[in-house]
XYZ file of C-alpha atoms in Angstrom:
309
model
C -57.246 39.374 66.313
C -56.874 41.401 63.088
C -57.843 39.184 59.797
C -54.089 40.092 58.365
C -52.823 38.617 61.650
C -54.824 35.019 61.423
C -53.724 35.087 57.449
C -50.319 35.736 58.508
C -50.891 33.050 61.007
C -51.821 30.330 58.432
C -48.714 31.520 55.901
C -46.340 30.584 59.022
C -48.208 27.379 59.468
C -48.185 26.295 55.770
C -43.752 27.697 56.180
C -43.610 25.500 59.058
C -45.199 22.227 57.239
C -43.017 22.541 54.382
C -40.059 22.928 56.808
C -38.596 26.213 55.705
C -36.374 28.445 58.192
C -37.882 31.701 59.296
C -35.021 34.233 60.465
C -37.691 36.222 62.242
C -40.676 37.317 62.505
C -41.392 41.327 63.345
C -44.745 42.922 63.801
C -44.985 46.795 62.738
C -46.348 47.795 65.325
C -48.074 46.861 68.417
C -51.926 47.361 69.637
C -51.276 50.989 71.111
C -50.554 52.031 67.566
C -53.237 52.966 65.374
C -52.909 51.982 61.667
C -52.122 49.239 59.078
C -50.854 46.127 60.506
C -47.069 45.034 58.981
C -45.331 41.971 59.415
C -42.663 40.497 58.270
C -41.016 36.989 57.492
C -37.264 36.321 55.438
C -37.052 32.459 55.179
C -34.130 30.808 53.826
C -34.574 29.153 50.286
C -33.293 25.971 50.492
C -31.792 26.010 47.340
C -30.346 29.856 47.173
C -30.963 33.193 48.422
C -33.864 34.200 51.233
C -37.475 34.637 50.275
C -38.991 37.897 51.732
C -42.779 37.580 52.849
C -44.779 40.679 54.139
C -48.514 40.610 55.343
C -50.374 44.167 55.713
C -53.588 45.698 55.252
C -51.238 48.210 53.388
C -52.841 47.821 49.472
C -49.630 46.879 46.871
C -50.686 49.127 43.989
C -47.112 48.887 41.726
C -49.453 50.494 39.244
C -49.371 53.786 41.453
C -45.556 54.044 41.859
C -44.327 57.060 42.125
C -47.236 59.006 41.729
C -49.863 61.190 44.526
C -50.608 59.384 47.918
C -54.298 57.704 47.959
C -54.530 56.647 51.890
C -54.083 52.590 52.149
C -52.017 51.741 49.511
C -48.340 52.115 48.470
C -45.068 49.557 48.290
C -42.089 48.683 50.449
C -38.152 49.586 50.044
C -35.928 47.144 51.031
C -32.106 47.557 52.404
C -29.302 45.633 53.183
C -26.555 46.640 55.349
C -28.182 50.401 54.934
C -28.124 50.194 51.126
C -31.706 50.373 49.266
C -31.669 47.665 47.244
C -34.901 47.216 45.261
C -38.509 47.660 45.984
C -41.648 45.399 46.766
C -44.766 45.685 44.801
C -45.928 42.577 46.422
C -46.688 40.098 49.625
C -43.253 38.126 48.103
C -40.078 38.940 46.963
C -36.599 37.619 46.145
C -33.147 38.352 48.111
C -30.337 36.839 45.805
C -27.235 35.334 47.953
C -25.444 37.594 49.781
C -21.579 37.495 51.011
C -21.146 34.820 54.060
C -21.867 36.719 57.534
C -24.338 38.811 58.951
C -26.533 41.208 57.082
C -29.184 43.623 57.854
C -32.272 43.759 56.242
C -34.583 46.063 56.624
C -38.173 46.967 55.252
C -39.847 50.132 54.958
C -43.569 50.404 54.154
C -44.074 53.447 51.600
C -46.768 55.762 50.076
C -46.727 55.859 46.292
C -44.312 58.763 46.591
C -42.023 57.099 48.451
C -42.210 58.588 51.856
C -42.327 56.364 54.748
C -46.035 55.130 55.996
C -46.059 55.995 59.191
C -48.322 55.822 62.110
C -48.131 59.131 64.281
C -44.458 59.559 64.819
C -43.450 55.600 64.049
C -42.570 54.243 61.163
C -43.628 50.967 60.219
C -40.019 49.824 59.170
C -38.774 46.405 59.969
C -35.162 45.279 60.659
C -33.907 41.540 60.815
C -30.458 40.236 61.334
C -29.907 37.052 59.038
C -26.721 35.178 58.459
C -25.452 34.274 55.246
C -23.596 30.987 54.997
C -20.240 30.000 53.920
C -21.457 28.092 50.231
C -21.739 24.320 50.130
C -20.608 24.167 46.937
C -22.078 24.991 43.069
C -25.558 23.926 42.526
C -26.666 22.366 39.300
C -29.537 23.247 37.127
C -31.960 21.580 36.395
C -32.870 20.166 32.716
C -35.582 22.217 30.820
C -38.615 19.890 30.932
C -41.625 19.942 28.756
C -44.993 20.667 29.472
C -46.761 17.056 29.769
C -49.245 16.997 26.597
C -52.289 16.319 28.065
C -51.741 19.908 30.425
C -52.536 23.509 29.638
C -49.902 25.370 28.041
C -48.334 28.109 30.695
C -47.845 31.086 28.682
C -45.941 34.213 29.555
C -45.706 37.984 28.635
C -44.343 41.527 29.674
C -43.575 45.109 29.056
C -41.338 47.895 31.148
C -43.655 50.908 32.543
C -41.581 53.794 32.860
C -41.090 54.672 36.496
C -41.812 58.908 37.023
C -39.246 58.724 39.362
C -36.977 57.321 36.745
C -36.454 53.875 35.389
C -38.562 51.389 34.176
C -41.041 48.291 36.005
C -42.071 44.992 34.460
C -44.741 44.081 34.493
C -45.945 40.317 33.443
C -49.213 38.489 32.771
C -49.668 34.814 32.817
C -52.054 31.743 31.866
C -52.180 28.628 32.784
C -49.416 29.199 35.266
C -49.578 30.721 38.650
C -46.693 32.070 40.463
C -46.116 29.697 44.160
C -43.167 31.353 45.699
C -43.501 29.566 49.215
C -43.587 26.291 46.522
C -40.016 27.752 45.335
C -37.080 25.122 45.143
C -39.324 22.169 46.092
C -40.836 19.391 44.356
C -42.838 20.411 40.602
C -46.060 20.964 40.368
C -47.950 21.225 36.873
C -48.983 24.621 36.127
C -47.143 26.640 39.022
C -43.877 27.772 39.946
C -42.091 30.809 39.415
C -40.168 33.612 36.484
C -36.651 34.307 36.082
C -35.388 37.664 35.052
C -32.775 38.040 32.569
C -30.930 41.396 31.674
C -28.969 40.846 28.613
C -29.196 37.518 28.820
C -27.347 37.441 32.195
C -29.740 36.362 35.113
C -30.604 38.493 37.791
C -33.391 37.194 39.895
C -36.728 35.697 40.422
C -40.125 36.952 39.759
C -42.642 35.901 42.223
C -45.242 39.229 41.685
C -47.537 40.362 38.833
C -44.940 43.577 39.237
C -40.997 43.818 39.621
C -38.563 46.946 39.653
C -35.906 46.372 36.840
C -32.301 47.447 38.149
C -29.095 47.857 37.344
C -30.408 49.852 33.771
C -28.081 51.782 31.728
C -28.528 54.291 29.004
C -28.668 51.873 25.968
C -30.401 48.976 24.095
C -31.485 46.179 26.762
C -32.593 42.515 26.088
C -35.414 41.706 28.513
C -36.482 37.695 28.674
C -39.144 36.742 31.691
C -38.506 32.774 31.281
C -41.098 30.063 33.062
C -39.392 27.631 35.493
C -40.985 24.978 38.088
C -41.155 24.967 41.618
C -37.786 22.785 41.270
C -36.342 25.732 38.718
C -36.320 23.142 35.813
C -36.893 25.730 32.866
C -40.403 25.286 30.866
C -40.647 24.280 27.634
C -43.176 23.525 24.877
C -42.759 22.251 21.332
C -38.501 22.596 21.966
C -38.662 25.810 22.858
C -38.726 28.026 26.470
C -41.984 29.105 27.446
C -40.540 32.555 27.672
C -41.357 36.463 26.596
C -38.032 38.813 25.520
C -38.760 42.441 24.249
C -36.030 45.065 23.826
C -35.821 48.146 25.843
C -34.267 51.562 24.712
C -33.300 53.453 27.797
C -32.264 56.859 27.293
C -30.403 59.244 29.319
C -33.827 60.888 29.864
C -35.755 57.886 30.968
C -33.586 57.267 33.788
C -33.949 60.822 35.492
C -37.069 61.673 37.771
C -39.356 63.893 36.053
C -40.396 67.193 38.270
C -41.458 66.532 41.514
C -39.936 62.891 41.673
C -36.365 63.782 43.438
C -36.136 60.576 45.416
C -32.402 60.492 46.001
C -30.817 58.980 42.824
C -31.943 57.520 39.638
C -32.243 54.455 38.343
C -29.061 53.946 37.185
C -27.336 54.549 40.901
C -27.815 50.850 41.060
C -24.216 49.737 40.815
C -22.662 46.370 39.757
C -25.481 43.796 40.710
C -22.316 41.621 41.134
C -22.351 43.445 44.594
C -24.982 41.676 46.291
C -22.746 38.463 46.721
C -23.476 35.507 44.734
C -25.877 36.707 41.827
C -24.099 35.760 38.747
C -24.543 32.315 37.544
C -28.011 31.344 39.428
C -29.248 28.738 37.530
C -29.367 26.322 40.651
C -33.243 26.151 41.680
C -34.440 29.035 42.942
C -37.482 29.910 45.189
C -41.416 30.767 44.002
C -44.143 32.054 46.211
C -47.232 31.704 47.652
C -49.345 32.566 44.710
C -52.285 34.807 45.254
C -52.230 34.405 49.458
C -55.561 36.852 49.394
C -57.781 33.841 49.370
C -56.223 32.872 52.880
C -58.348 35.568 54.385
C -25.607 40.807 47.510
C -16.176 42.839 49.699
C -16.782 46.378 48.344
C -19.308 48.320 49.559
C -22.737 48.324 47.897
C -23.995 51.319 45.892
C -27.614 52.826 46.066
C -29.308 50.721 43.995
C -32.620 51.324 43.621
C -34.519 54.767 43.151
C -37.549 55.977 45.037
């Protein structure tokens, strides 16, 4: 048994303790197939949205995006309904509410370039069926809390890297907080939980990685805020004040087209209304975190392309 298959092993048996719902679970490929392992988990969040977790010897190097192949490392693209939706620069990542029924969601393990990783003439793409649910109602959001005196003081901040294939990535850095996205939507712990993404001061989803692609960009001035929030998505706060980074990003015309040799069918700004998706507006209900570092255990009209690369 490979290593990534006993860590994936104990992941599912820390899900199963905390009781949260795996749709499936899909295995790239099987032992005739030479090549990185892939597997893949989407759990429910029991507060909003599904939590996407992949395990693979496949290295996440966001840092590489769109740039020459190195064997071993690369990202994922992730669909829904056929639609590319965003990418995955890490083992975690968020899946905002989607309209009530049955969606597909598939994953695609990719070089920096973008192609598909594949293994001989298969490629290690996963698809699983999940069903959306009619809404129980509107969920409330939690207070802002402060950071209990006598604890460290999480602190947060980030910057867009331009994408060569067009558009921009965060990218955030932390202390005194680490990001627990399988602790997401369940009881507070000090000095974990997860980051919300604002655009414009309008939400658009949770940051459980060191590295997130920034979507639905258009040529302008853009108000970025990364804001801290517990497991339980009550929003941090020290001294009065969110514990919080905003910077302002110019995006130019320019900015959003792939450079030479970065066609990857679309820019960045094919992403469409994020409205789209389903449910992705007013999110402050709780919302889901992640597992932290795991490498120490071993959205009714049809959706536009919206994501490049």
């Amino acid at each position: 048994m490979s290593r990534t298959v006993r860590r994936l092993g104990l992941i599912i048996g820390l899900v199963s303790v905390l009781g949260l719902t795996a749709t499936s679970t899909v295995t790239g490929h099987g032992d005739e197939h030479e090549g990185p392992t892939f597997e893949v988990q989407v759990l429910k969040d029991p507060v909003a949205g599904w939590n996407i977790l992949i395990v693979t010897d496949v290295r996440f190097a966001p840092e590489n995006v769109s740039t020459g192949n190195v064997e071993g490392e690369g990202h994922a693209h992730v669909y829904v309904d056929g639609v590319k939706v965003s990418r995955i620069y890490g083992m975690w990542h968020y899946l905002n509410d989607l309209e009530p029924g049955e969606h597909e969601i598939r994953i695609e393990l990719s070089n920096n370039d973008h192609t598909p990783i594949t293994t001989g003439d298969h490629v290690l793409e996963q698809i699983v069926t999940i069903r959306q649910p009619e809404p129980a109602g509107p969920v409330s959001t939690p207070e802002p809390r402060a950071v209990p005196a006598d604890q460290p003081i999480p602190a947060v901040s980030a910057d867009a890297v331009h994408d060569p294939a067009g558009g921009f990535n965060l990218r955030i850095a932390l202390d005194n907080f680490d990001l627990a996205p399988v602790m997401a939507s369940r009881d507070p712990v000090e000095g974990e939980g997860h980051g919300r993404l604002h655009l414009n001061g309008e939400y658009v989803t949770r940051i459980y990685e060191e590295w997130t692609q920034i979507t639905g960009l258009e040529v302008g001035r853009h108000e970025i805020t990364v804001a801290l929030v517990a497991n339980d998505h009550a929003p941090l706060t020290h001294d009065g004040a969110p514990i919080q980074a905003t910077f302002t990003l110019d995006v130019t015309e320019e900015s959003l087209t792939a450079g030479p040799g970065h066609d990857h069918g679309g820019t960045a700004d094919d992403m469409g209304d994020m409205g789209d998706m389903g449910d992705m507006g007013d999110m402050g209900e709780g919302e889901h975190e992640h597992m932290g570092d795991m490498s120490d255990i071993g959205e009714d009209e049809p959706m536009e392309d919206m994501a490049t690369g």
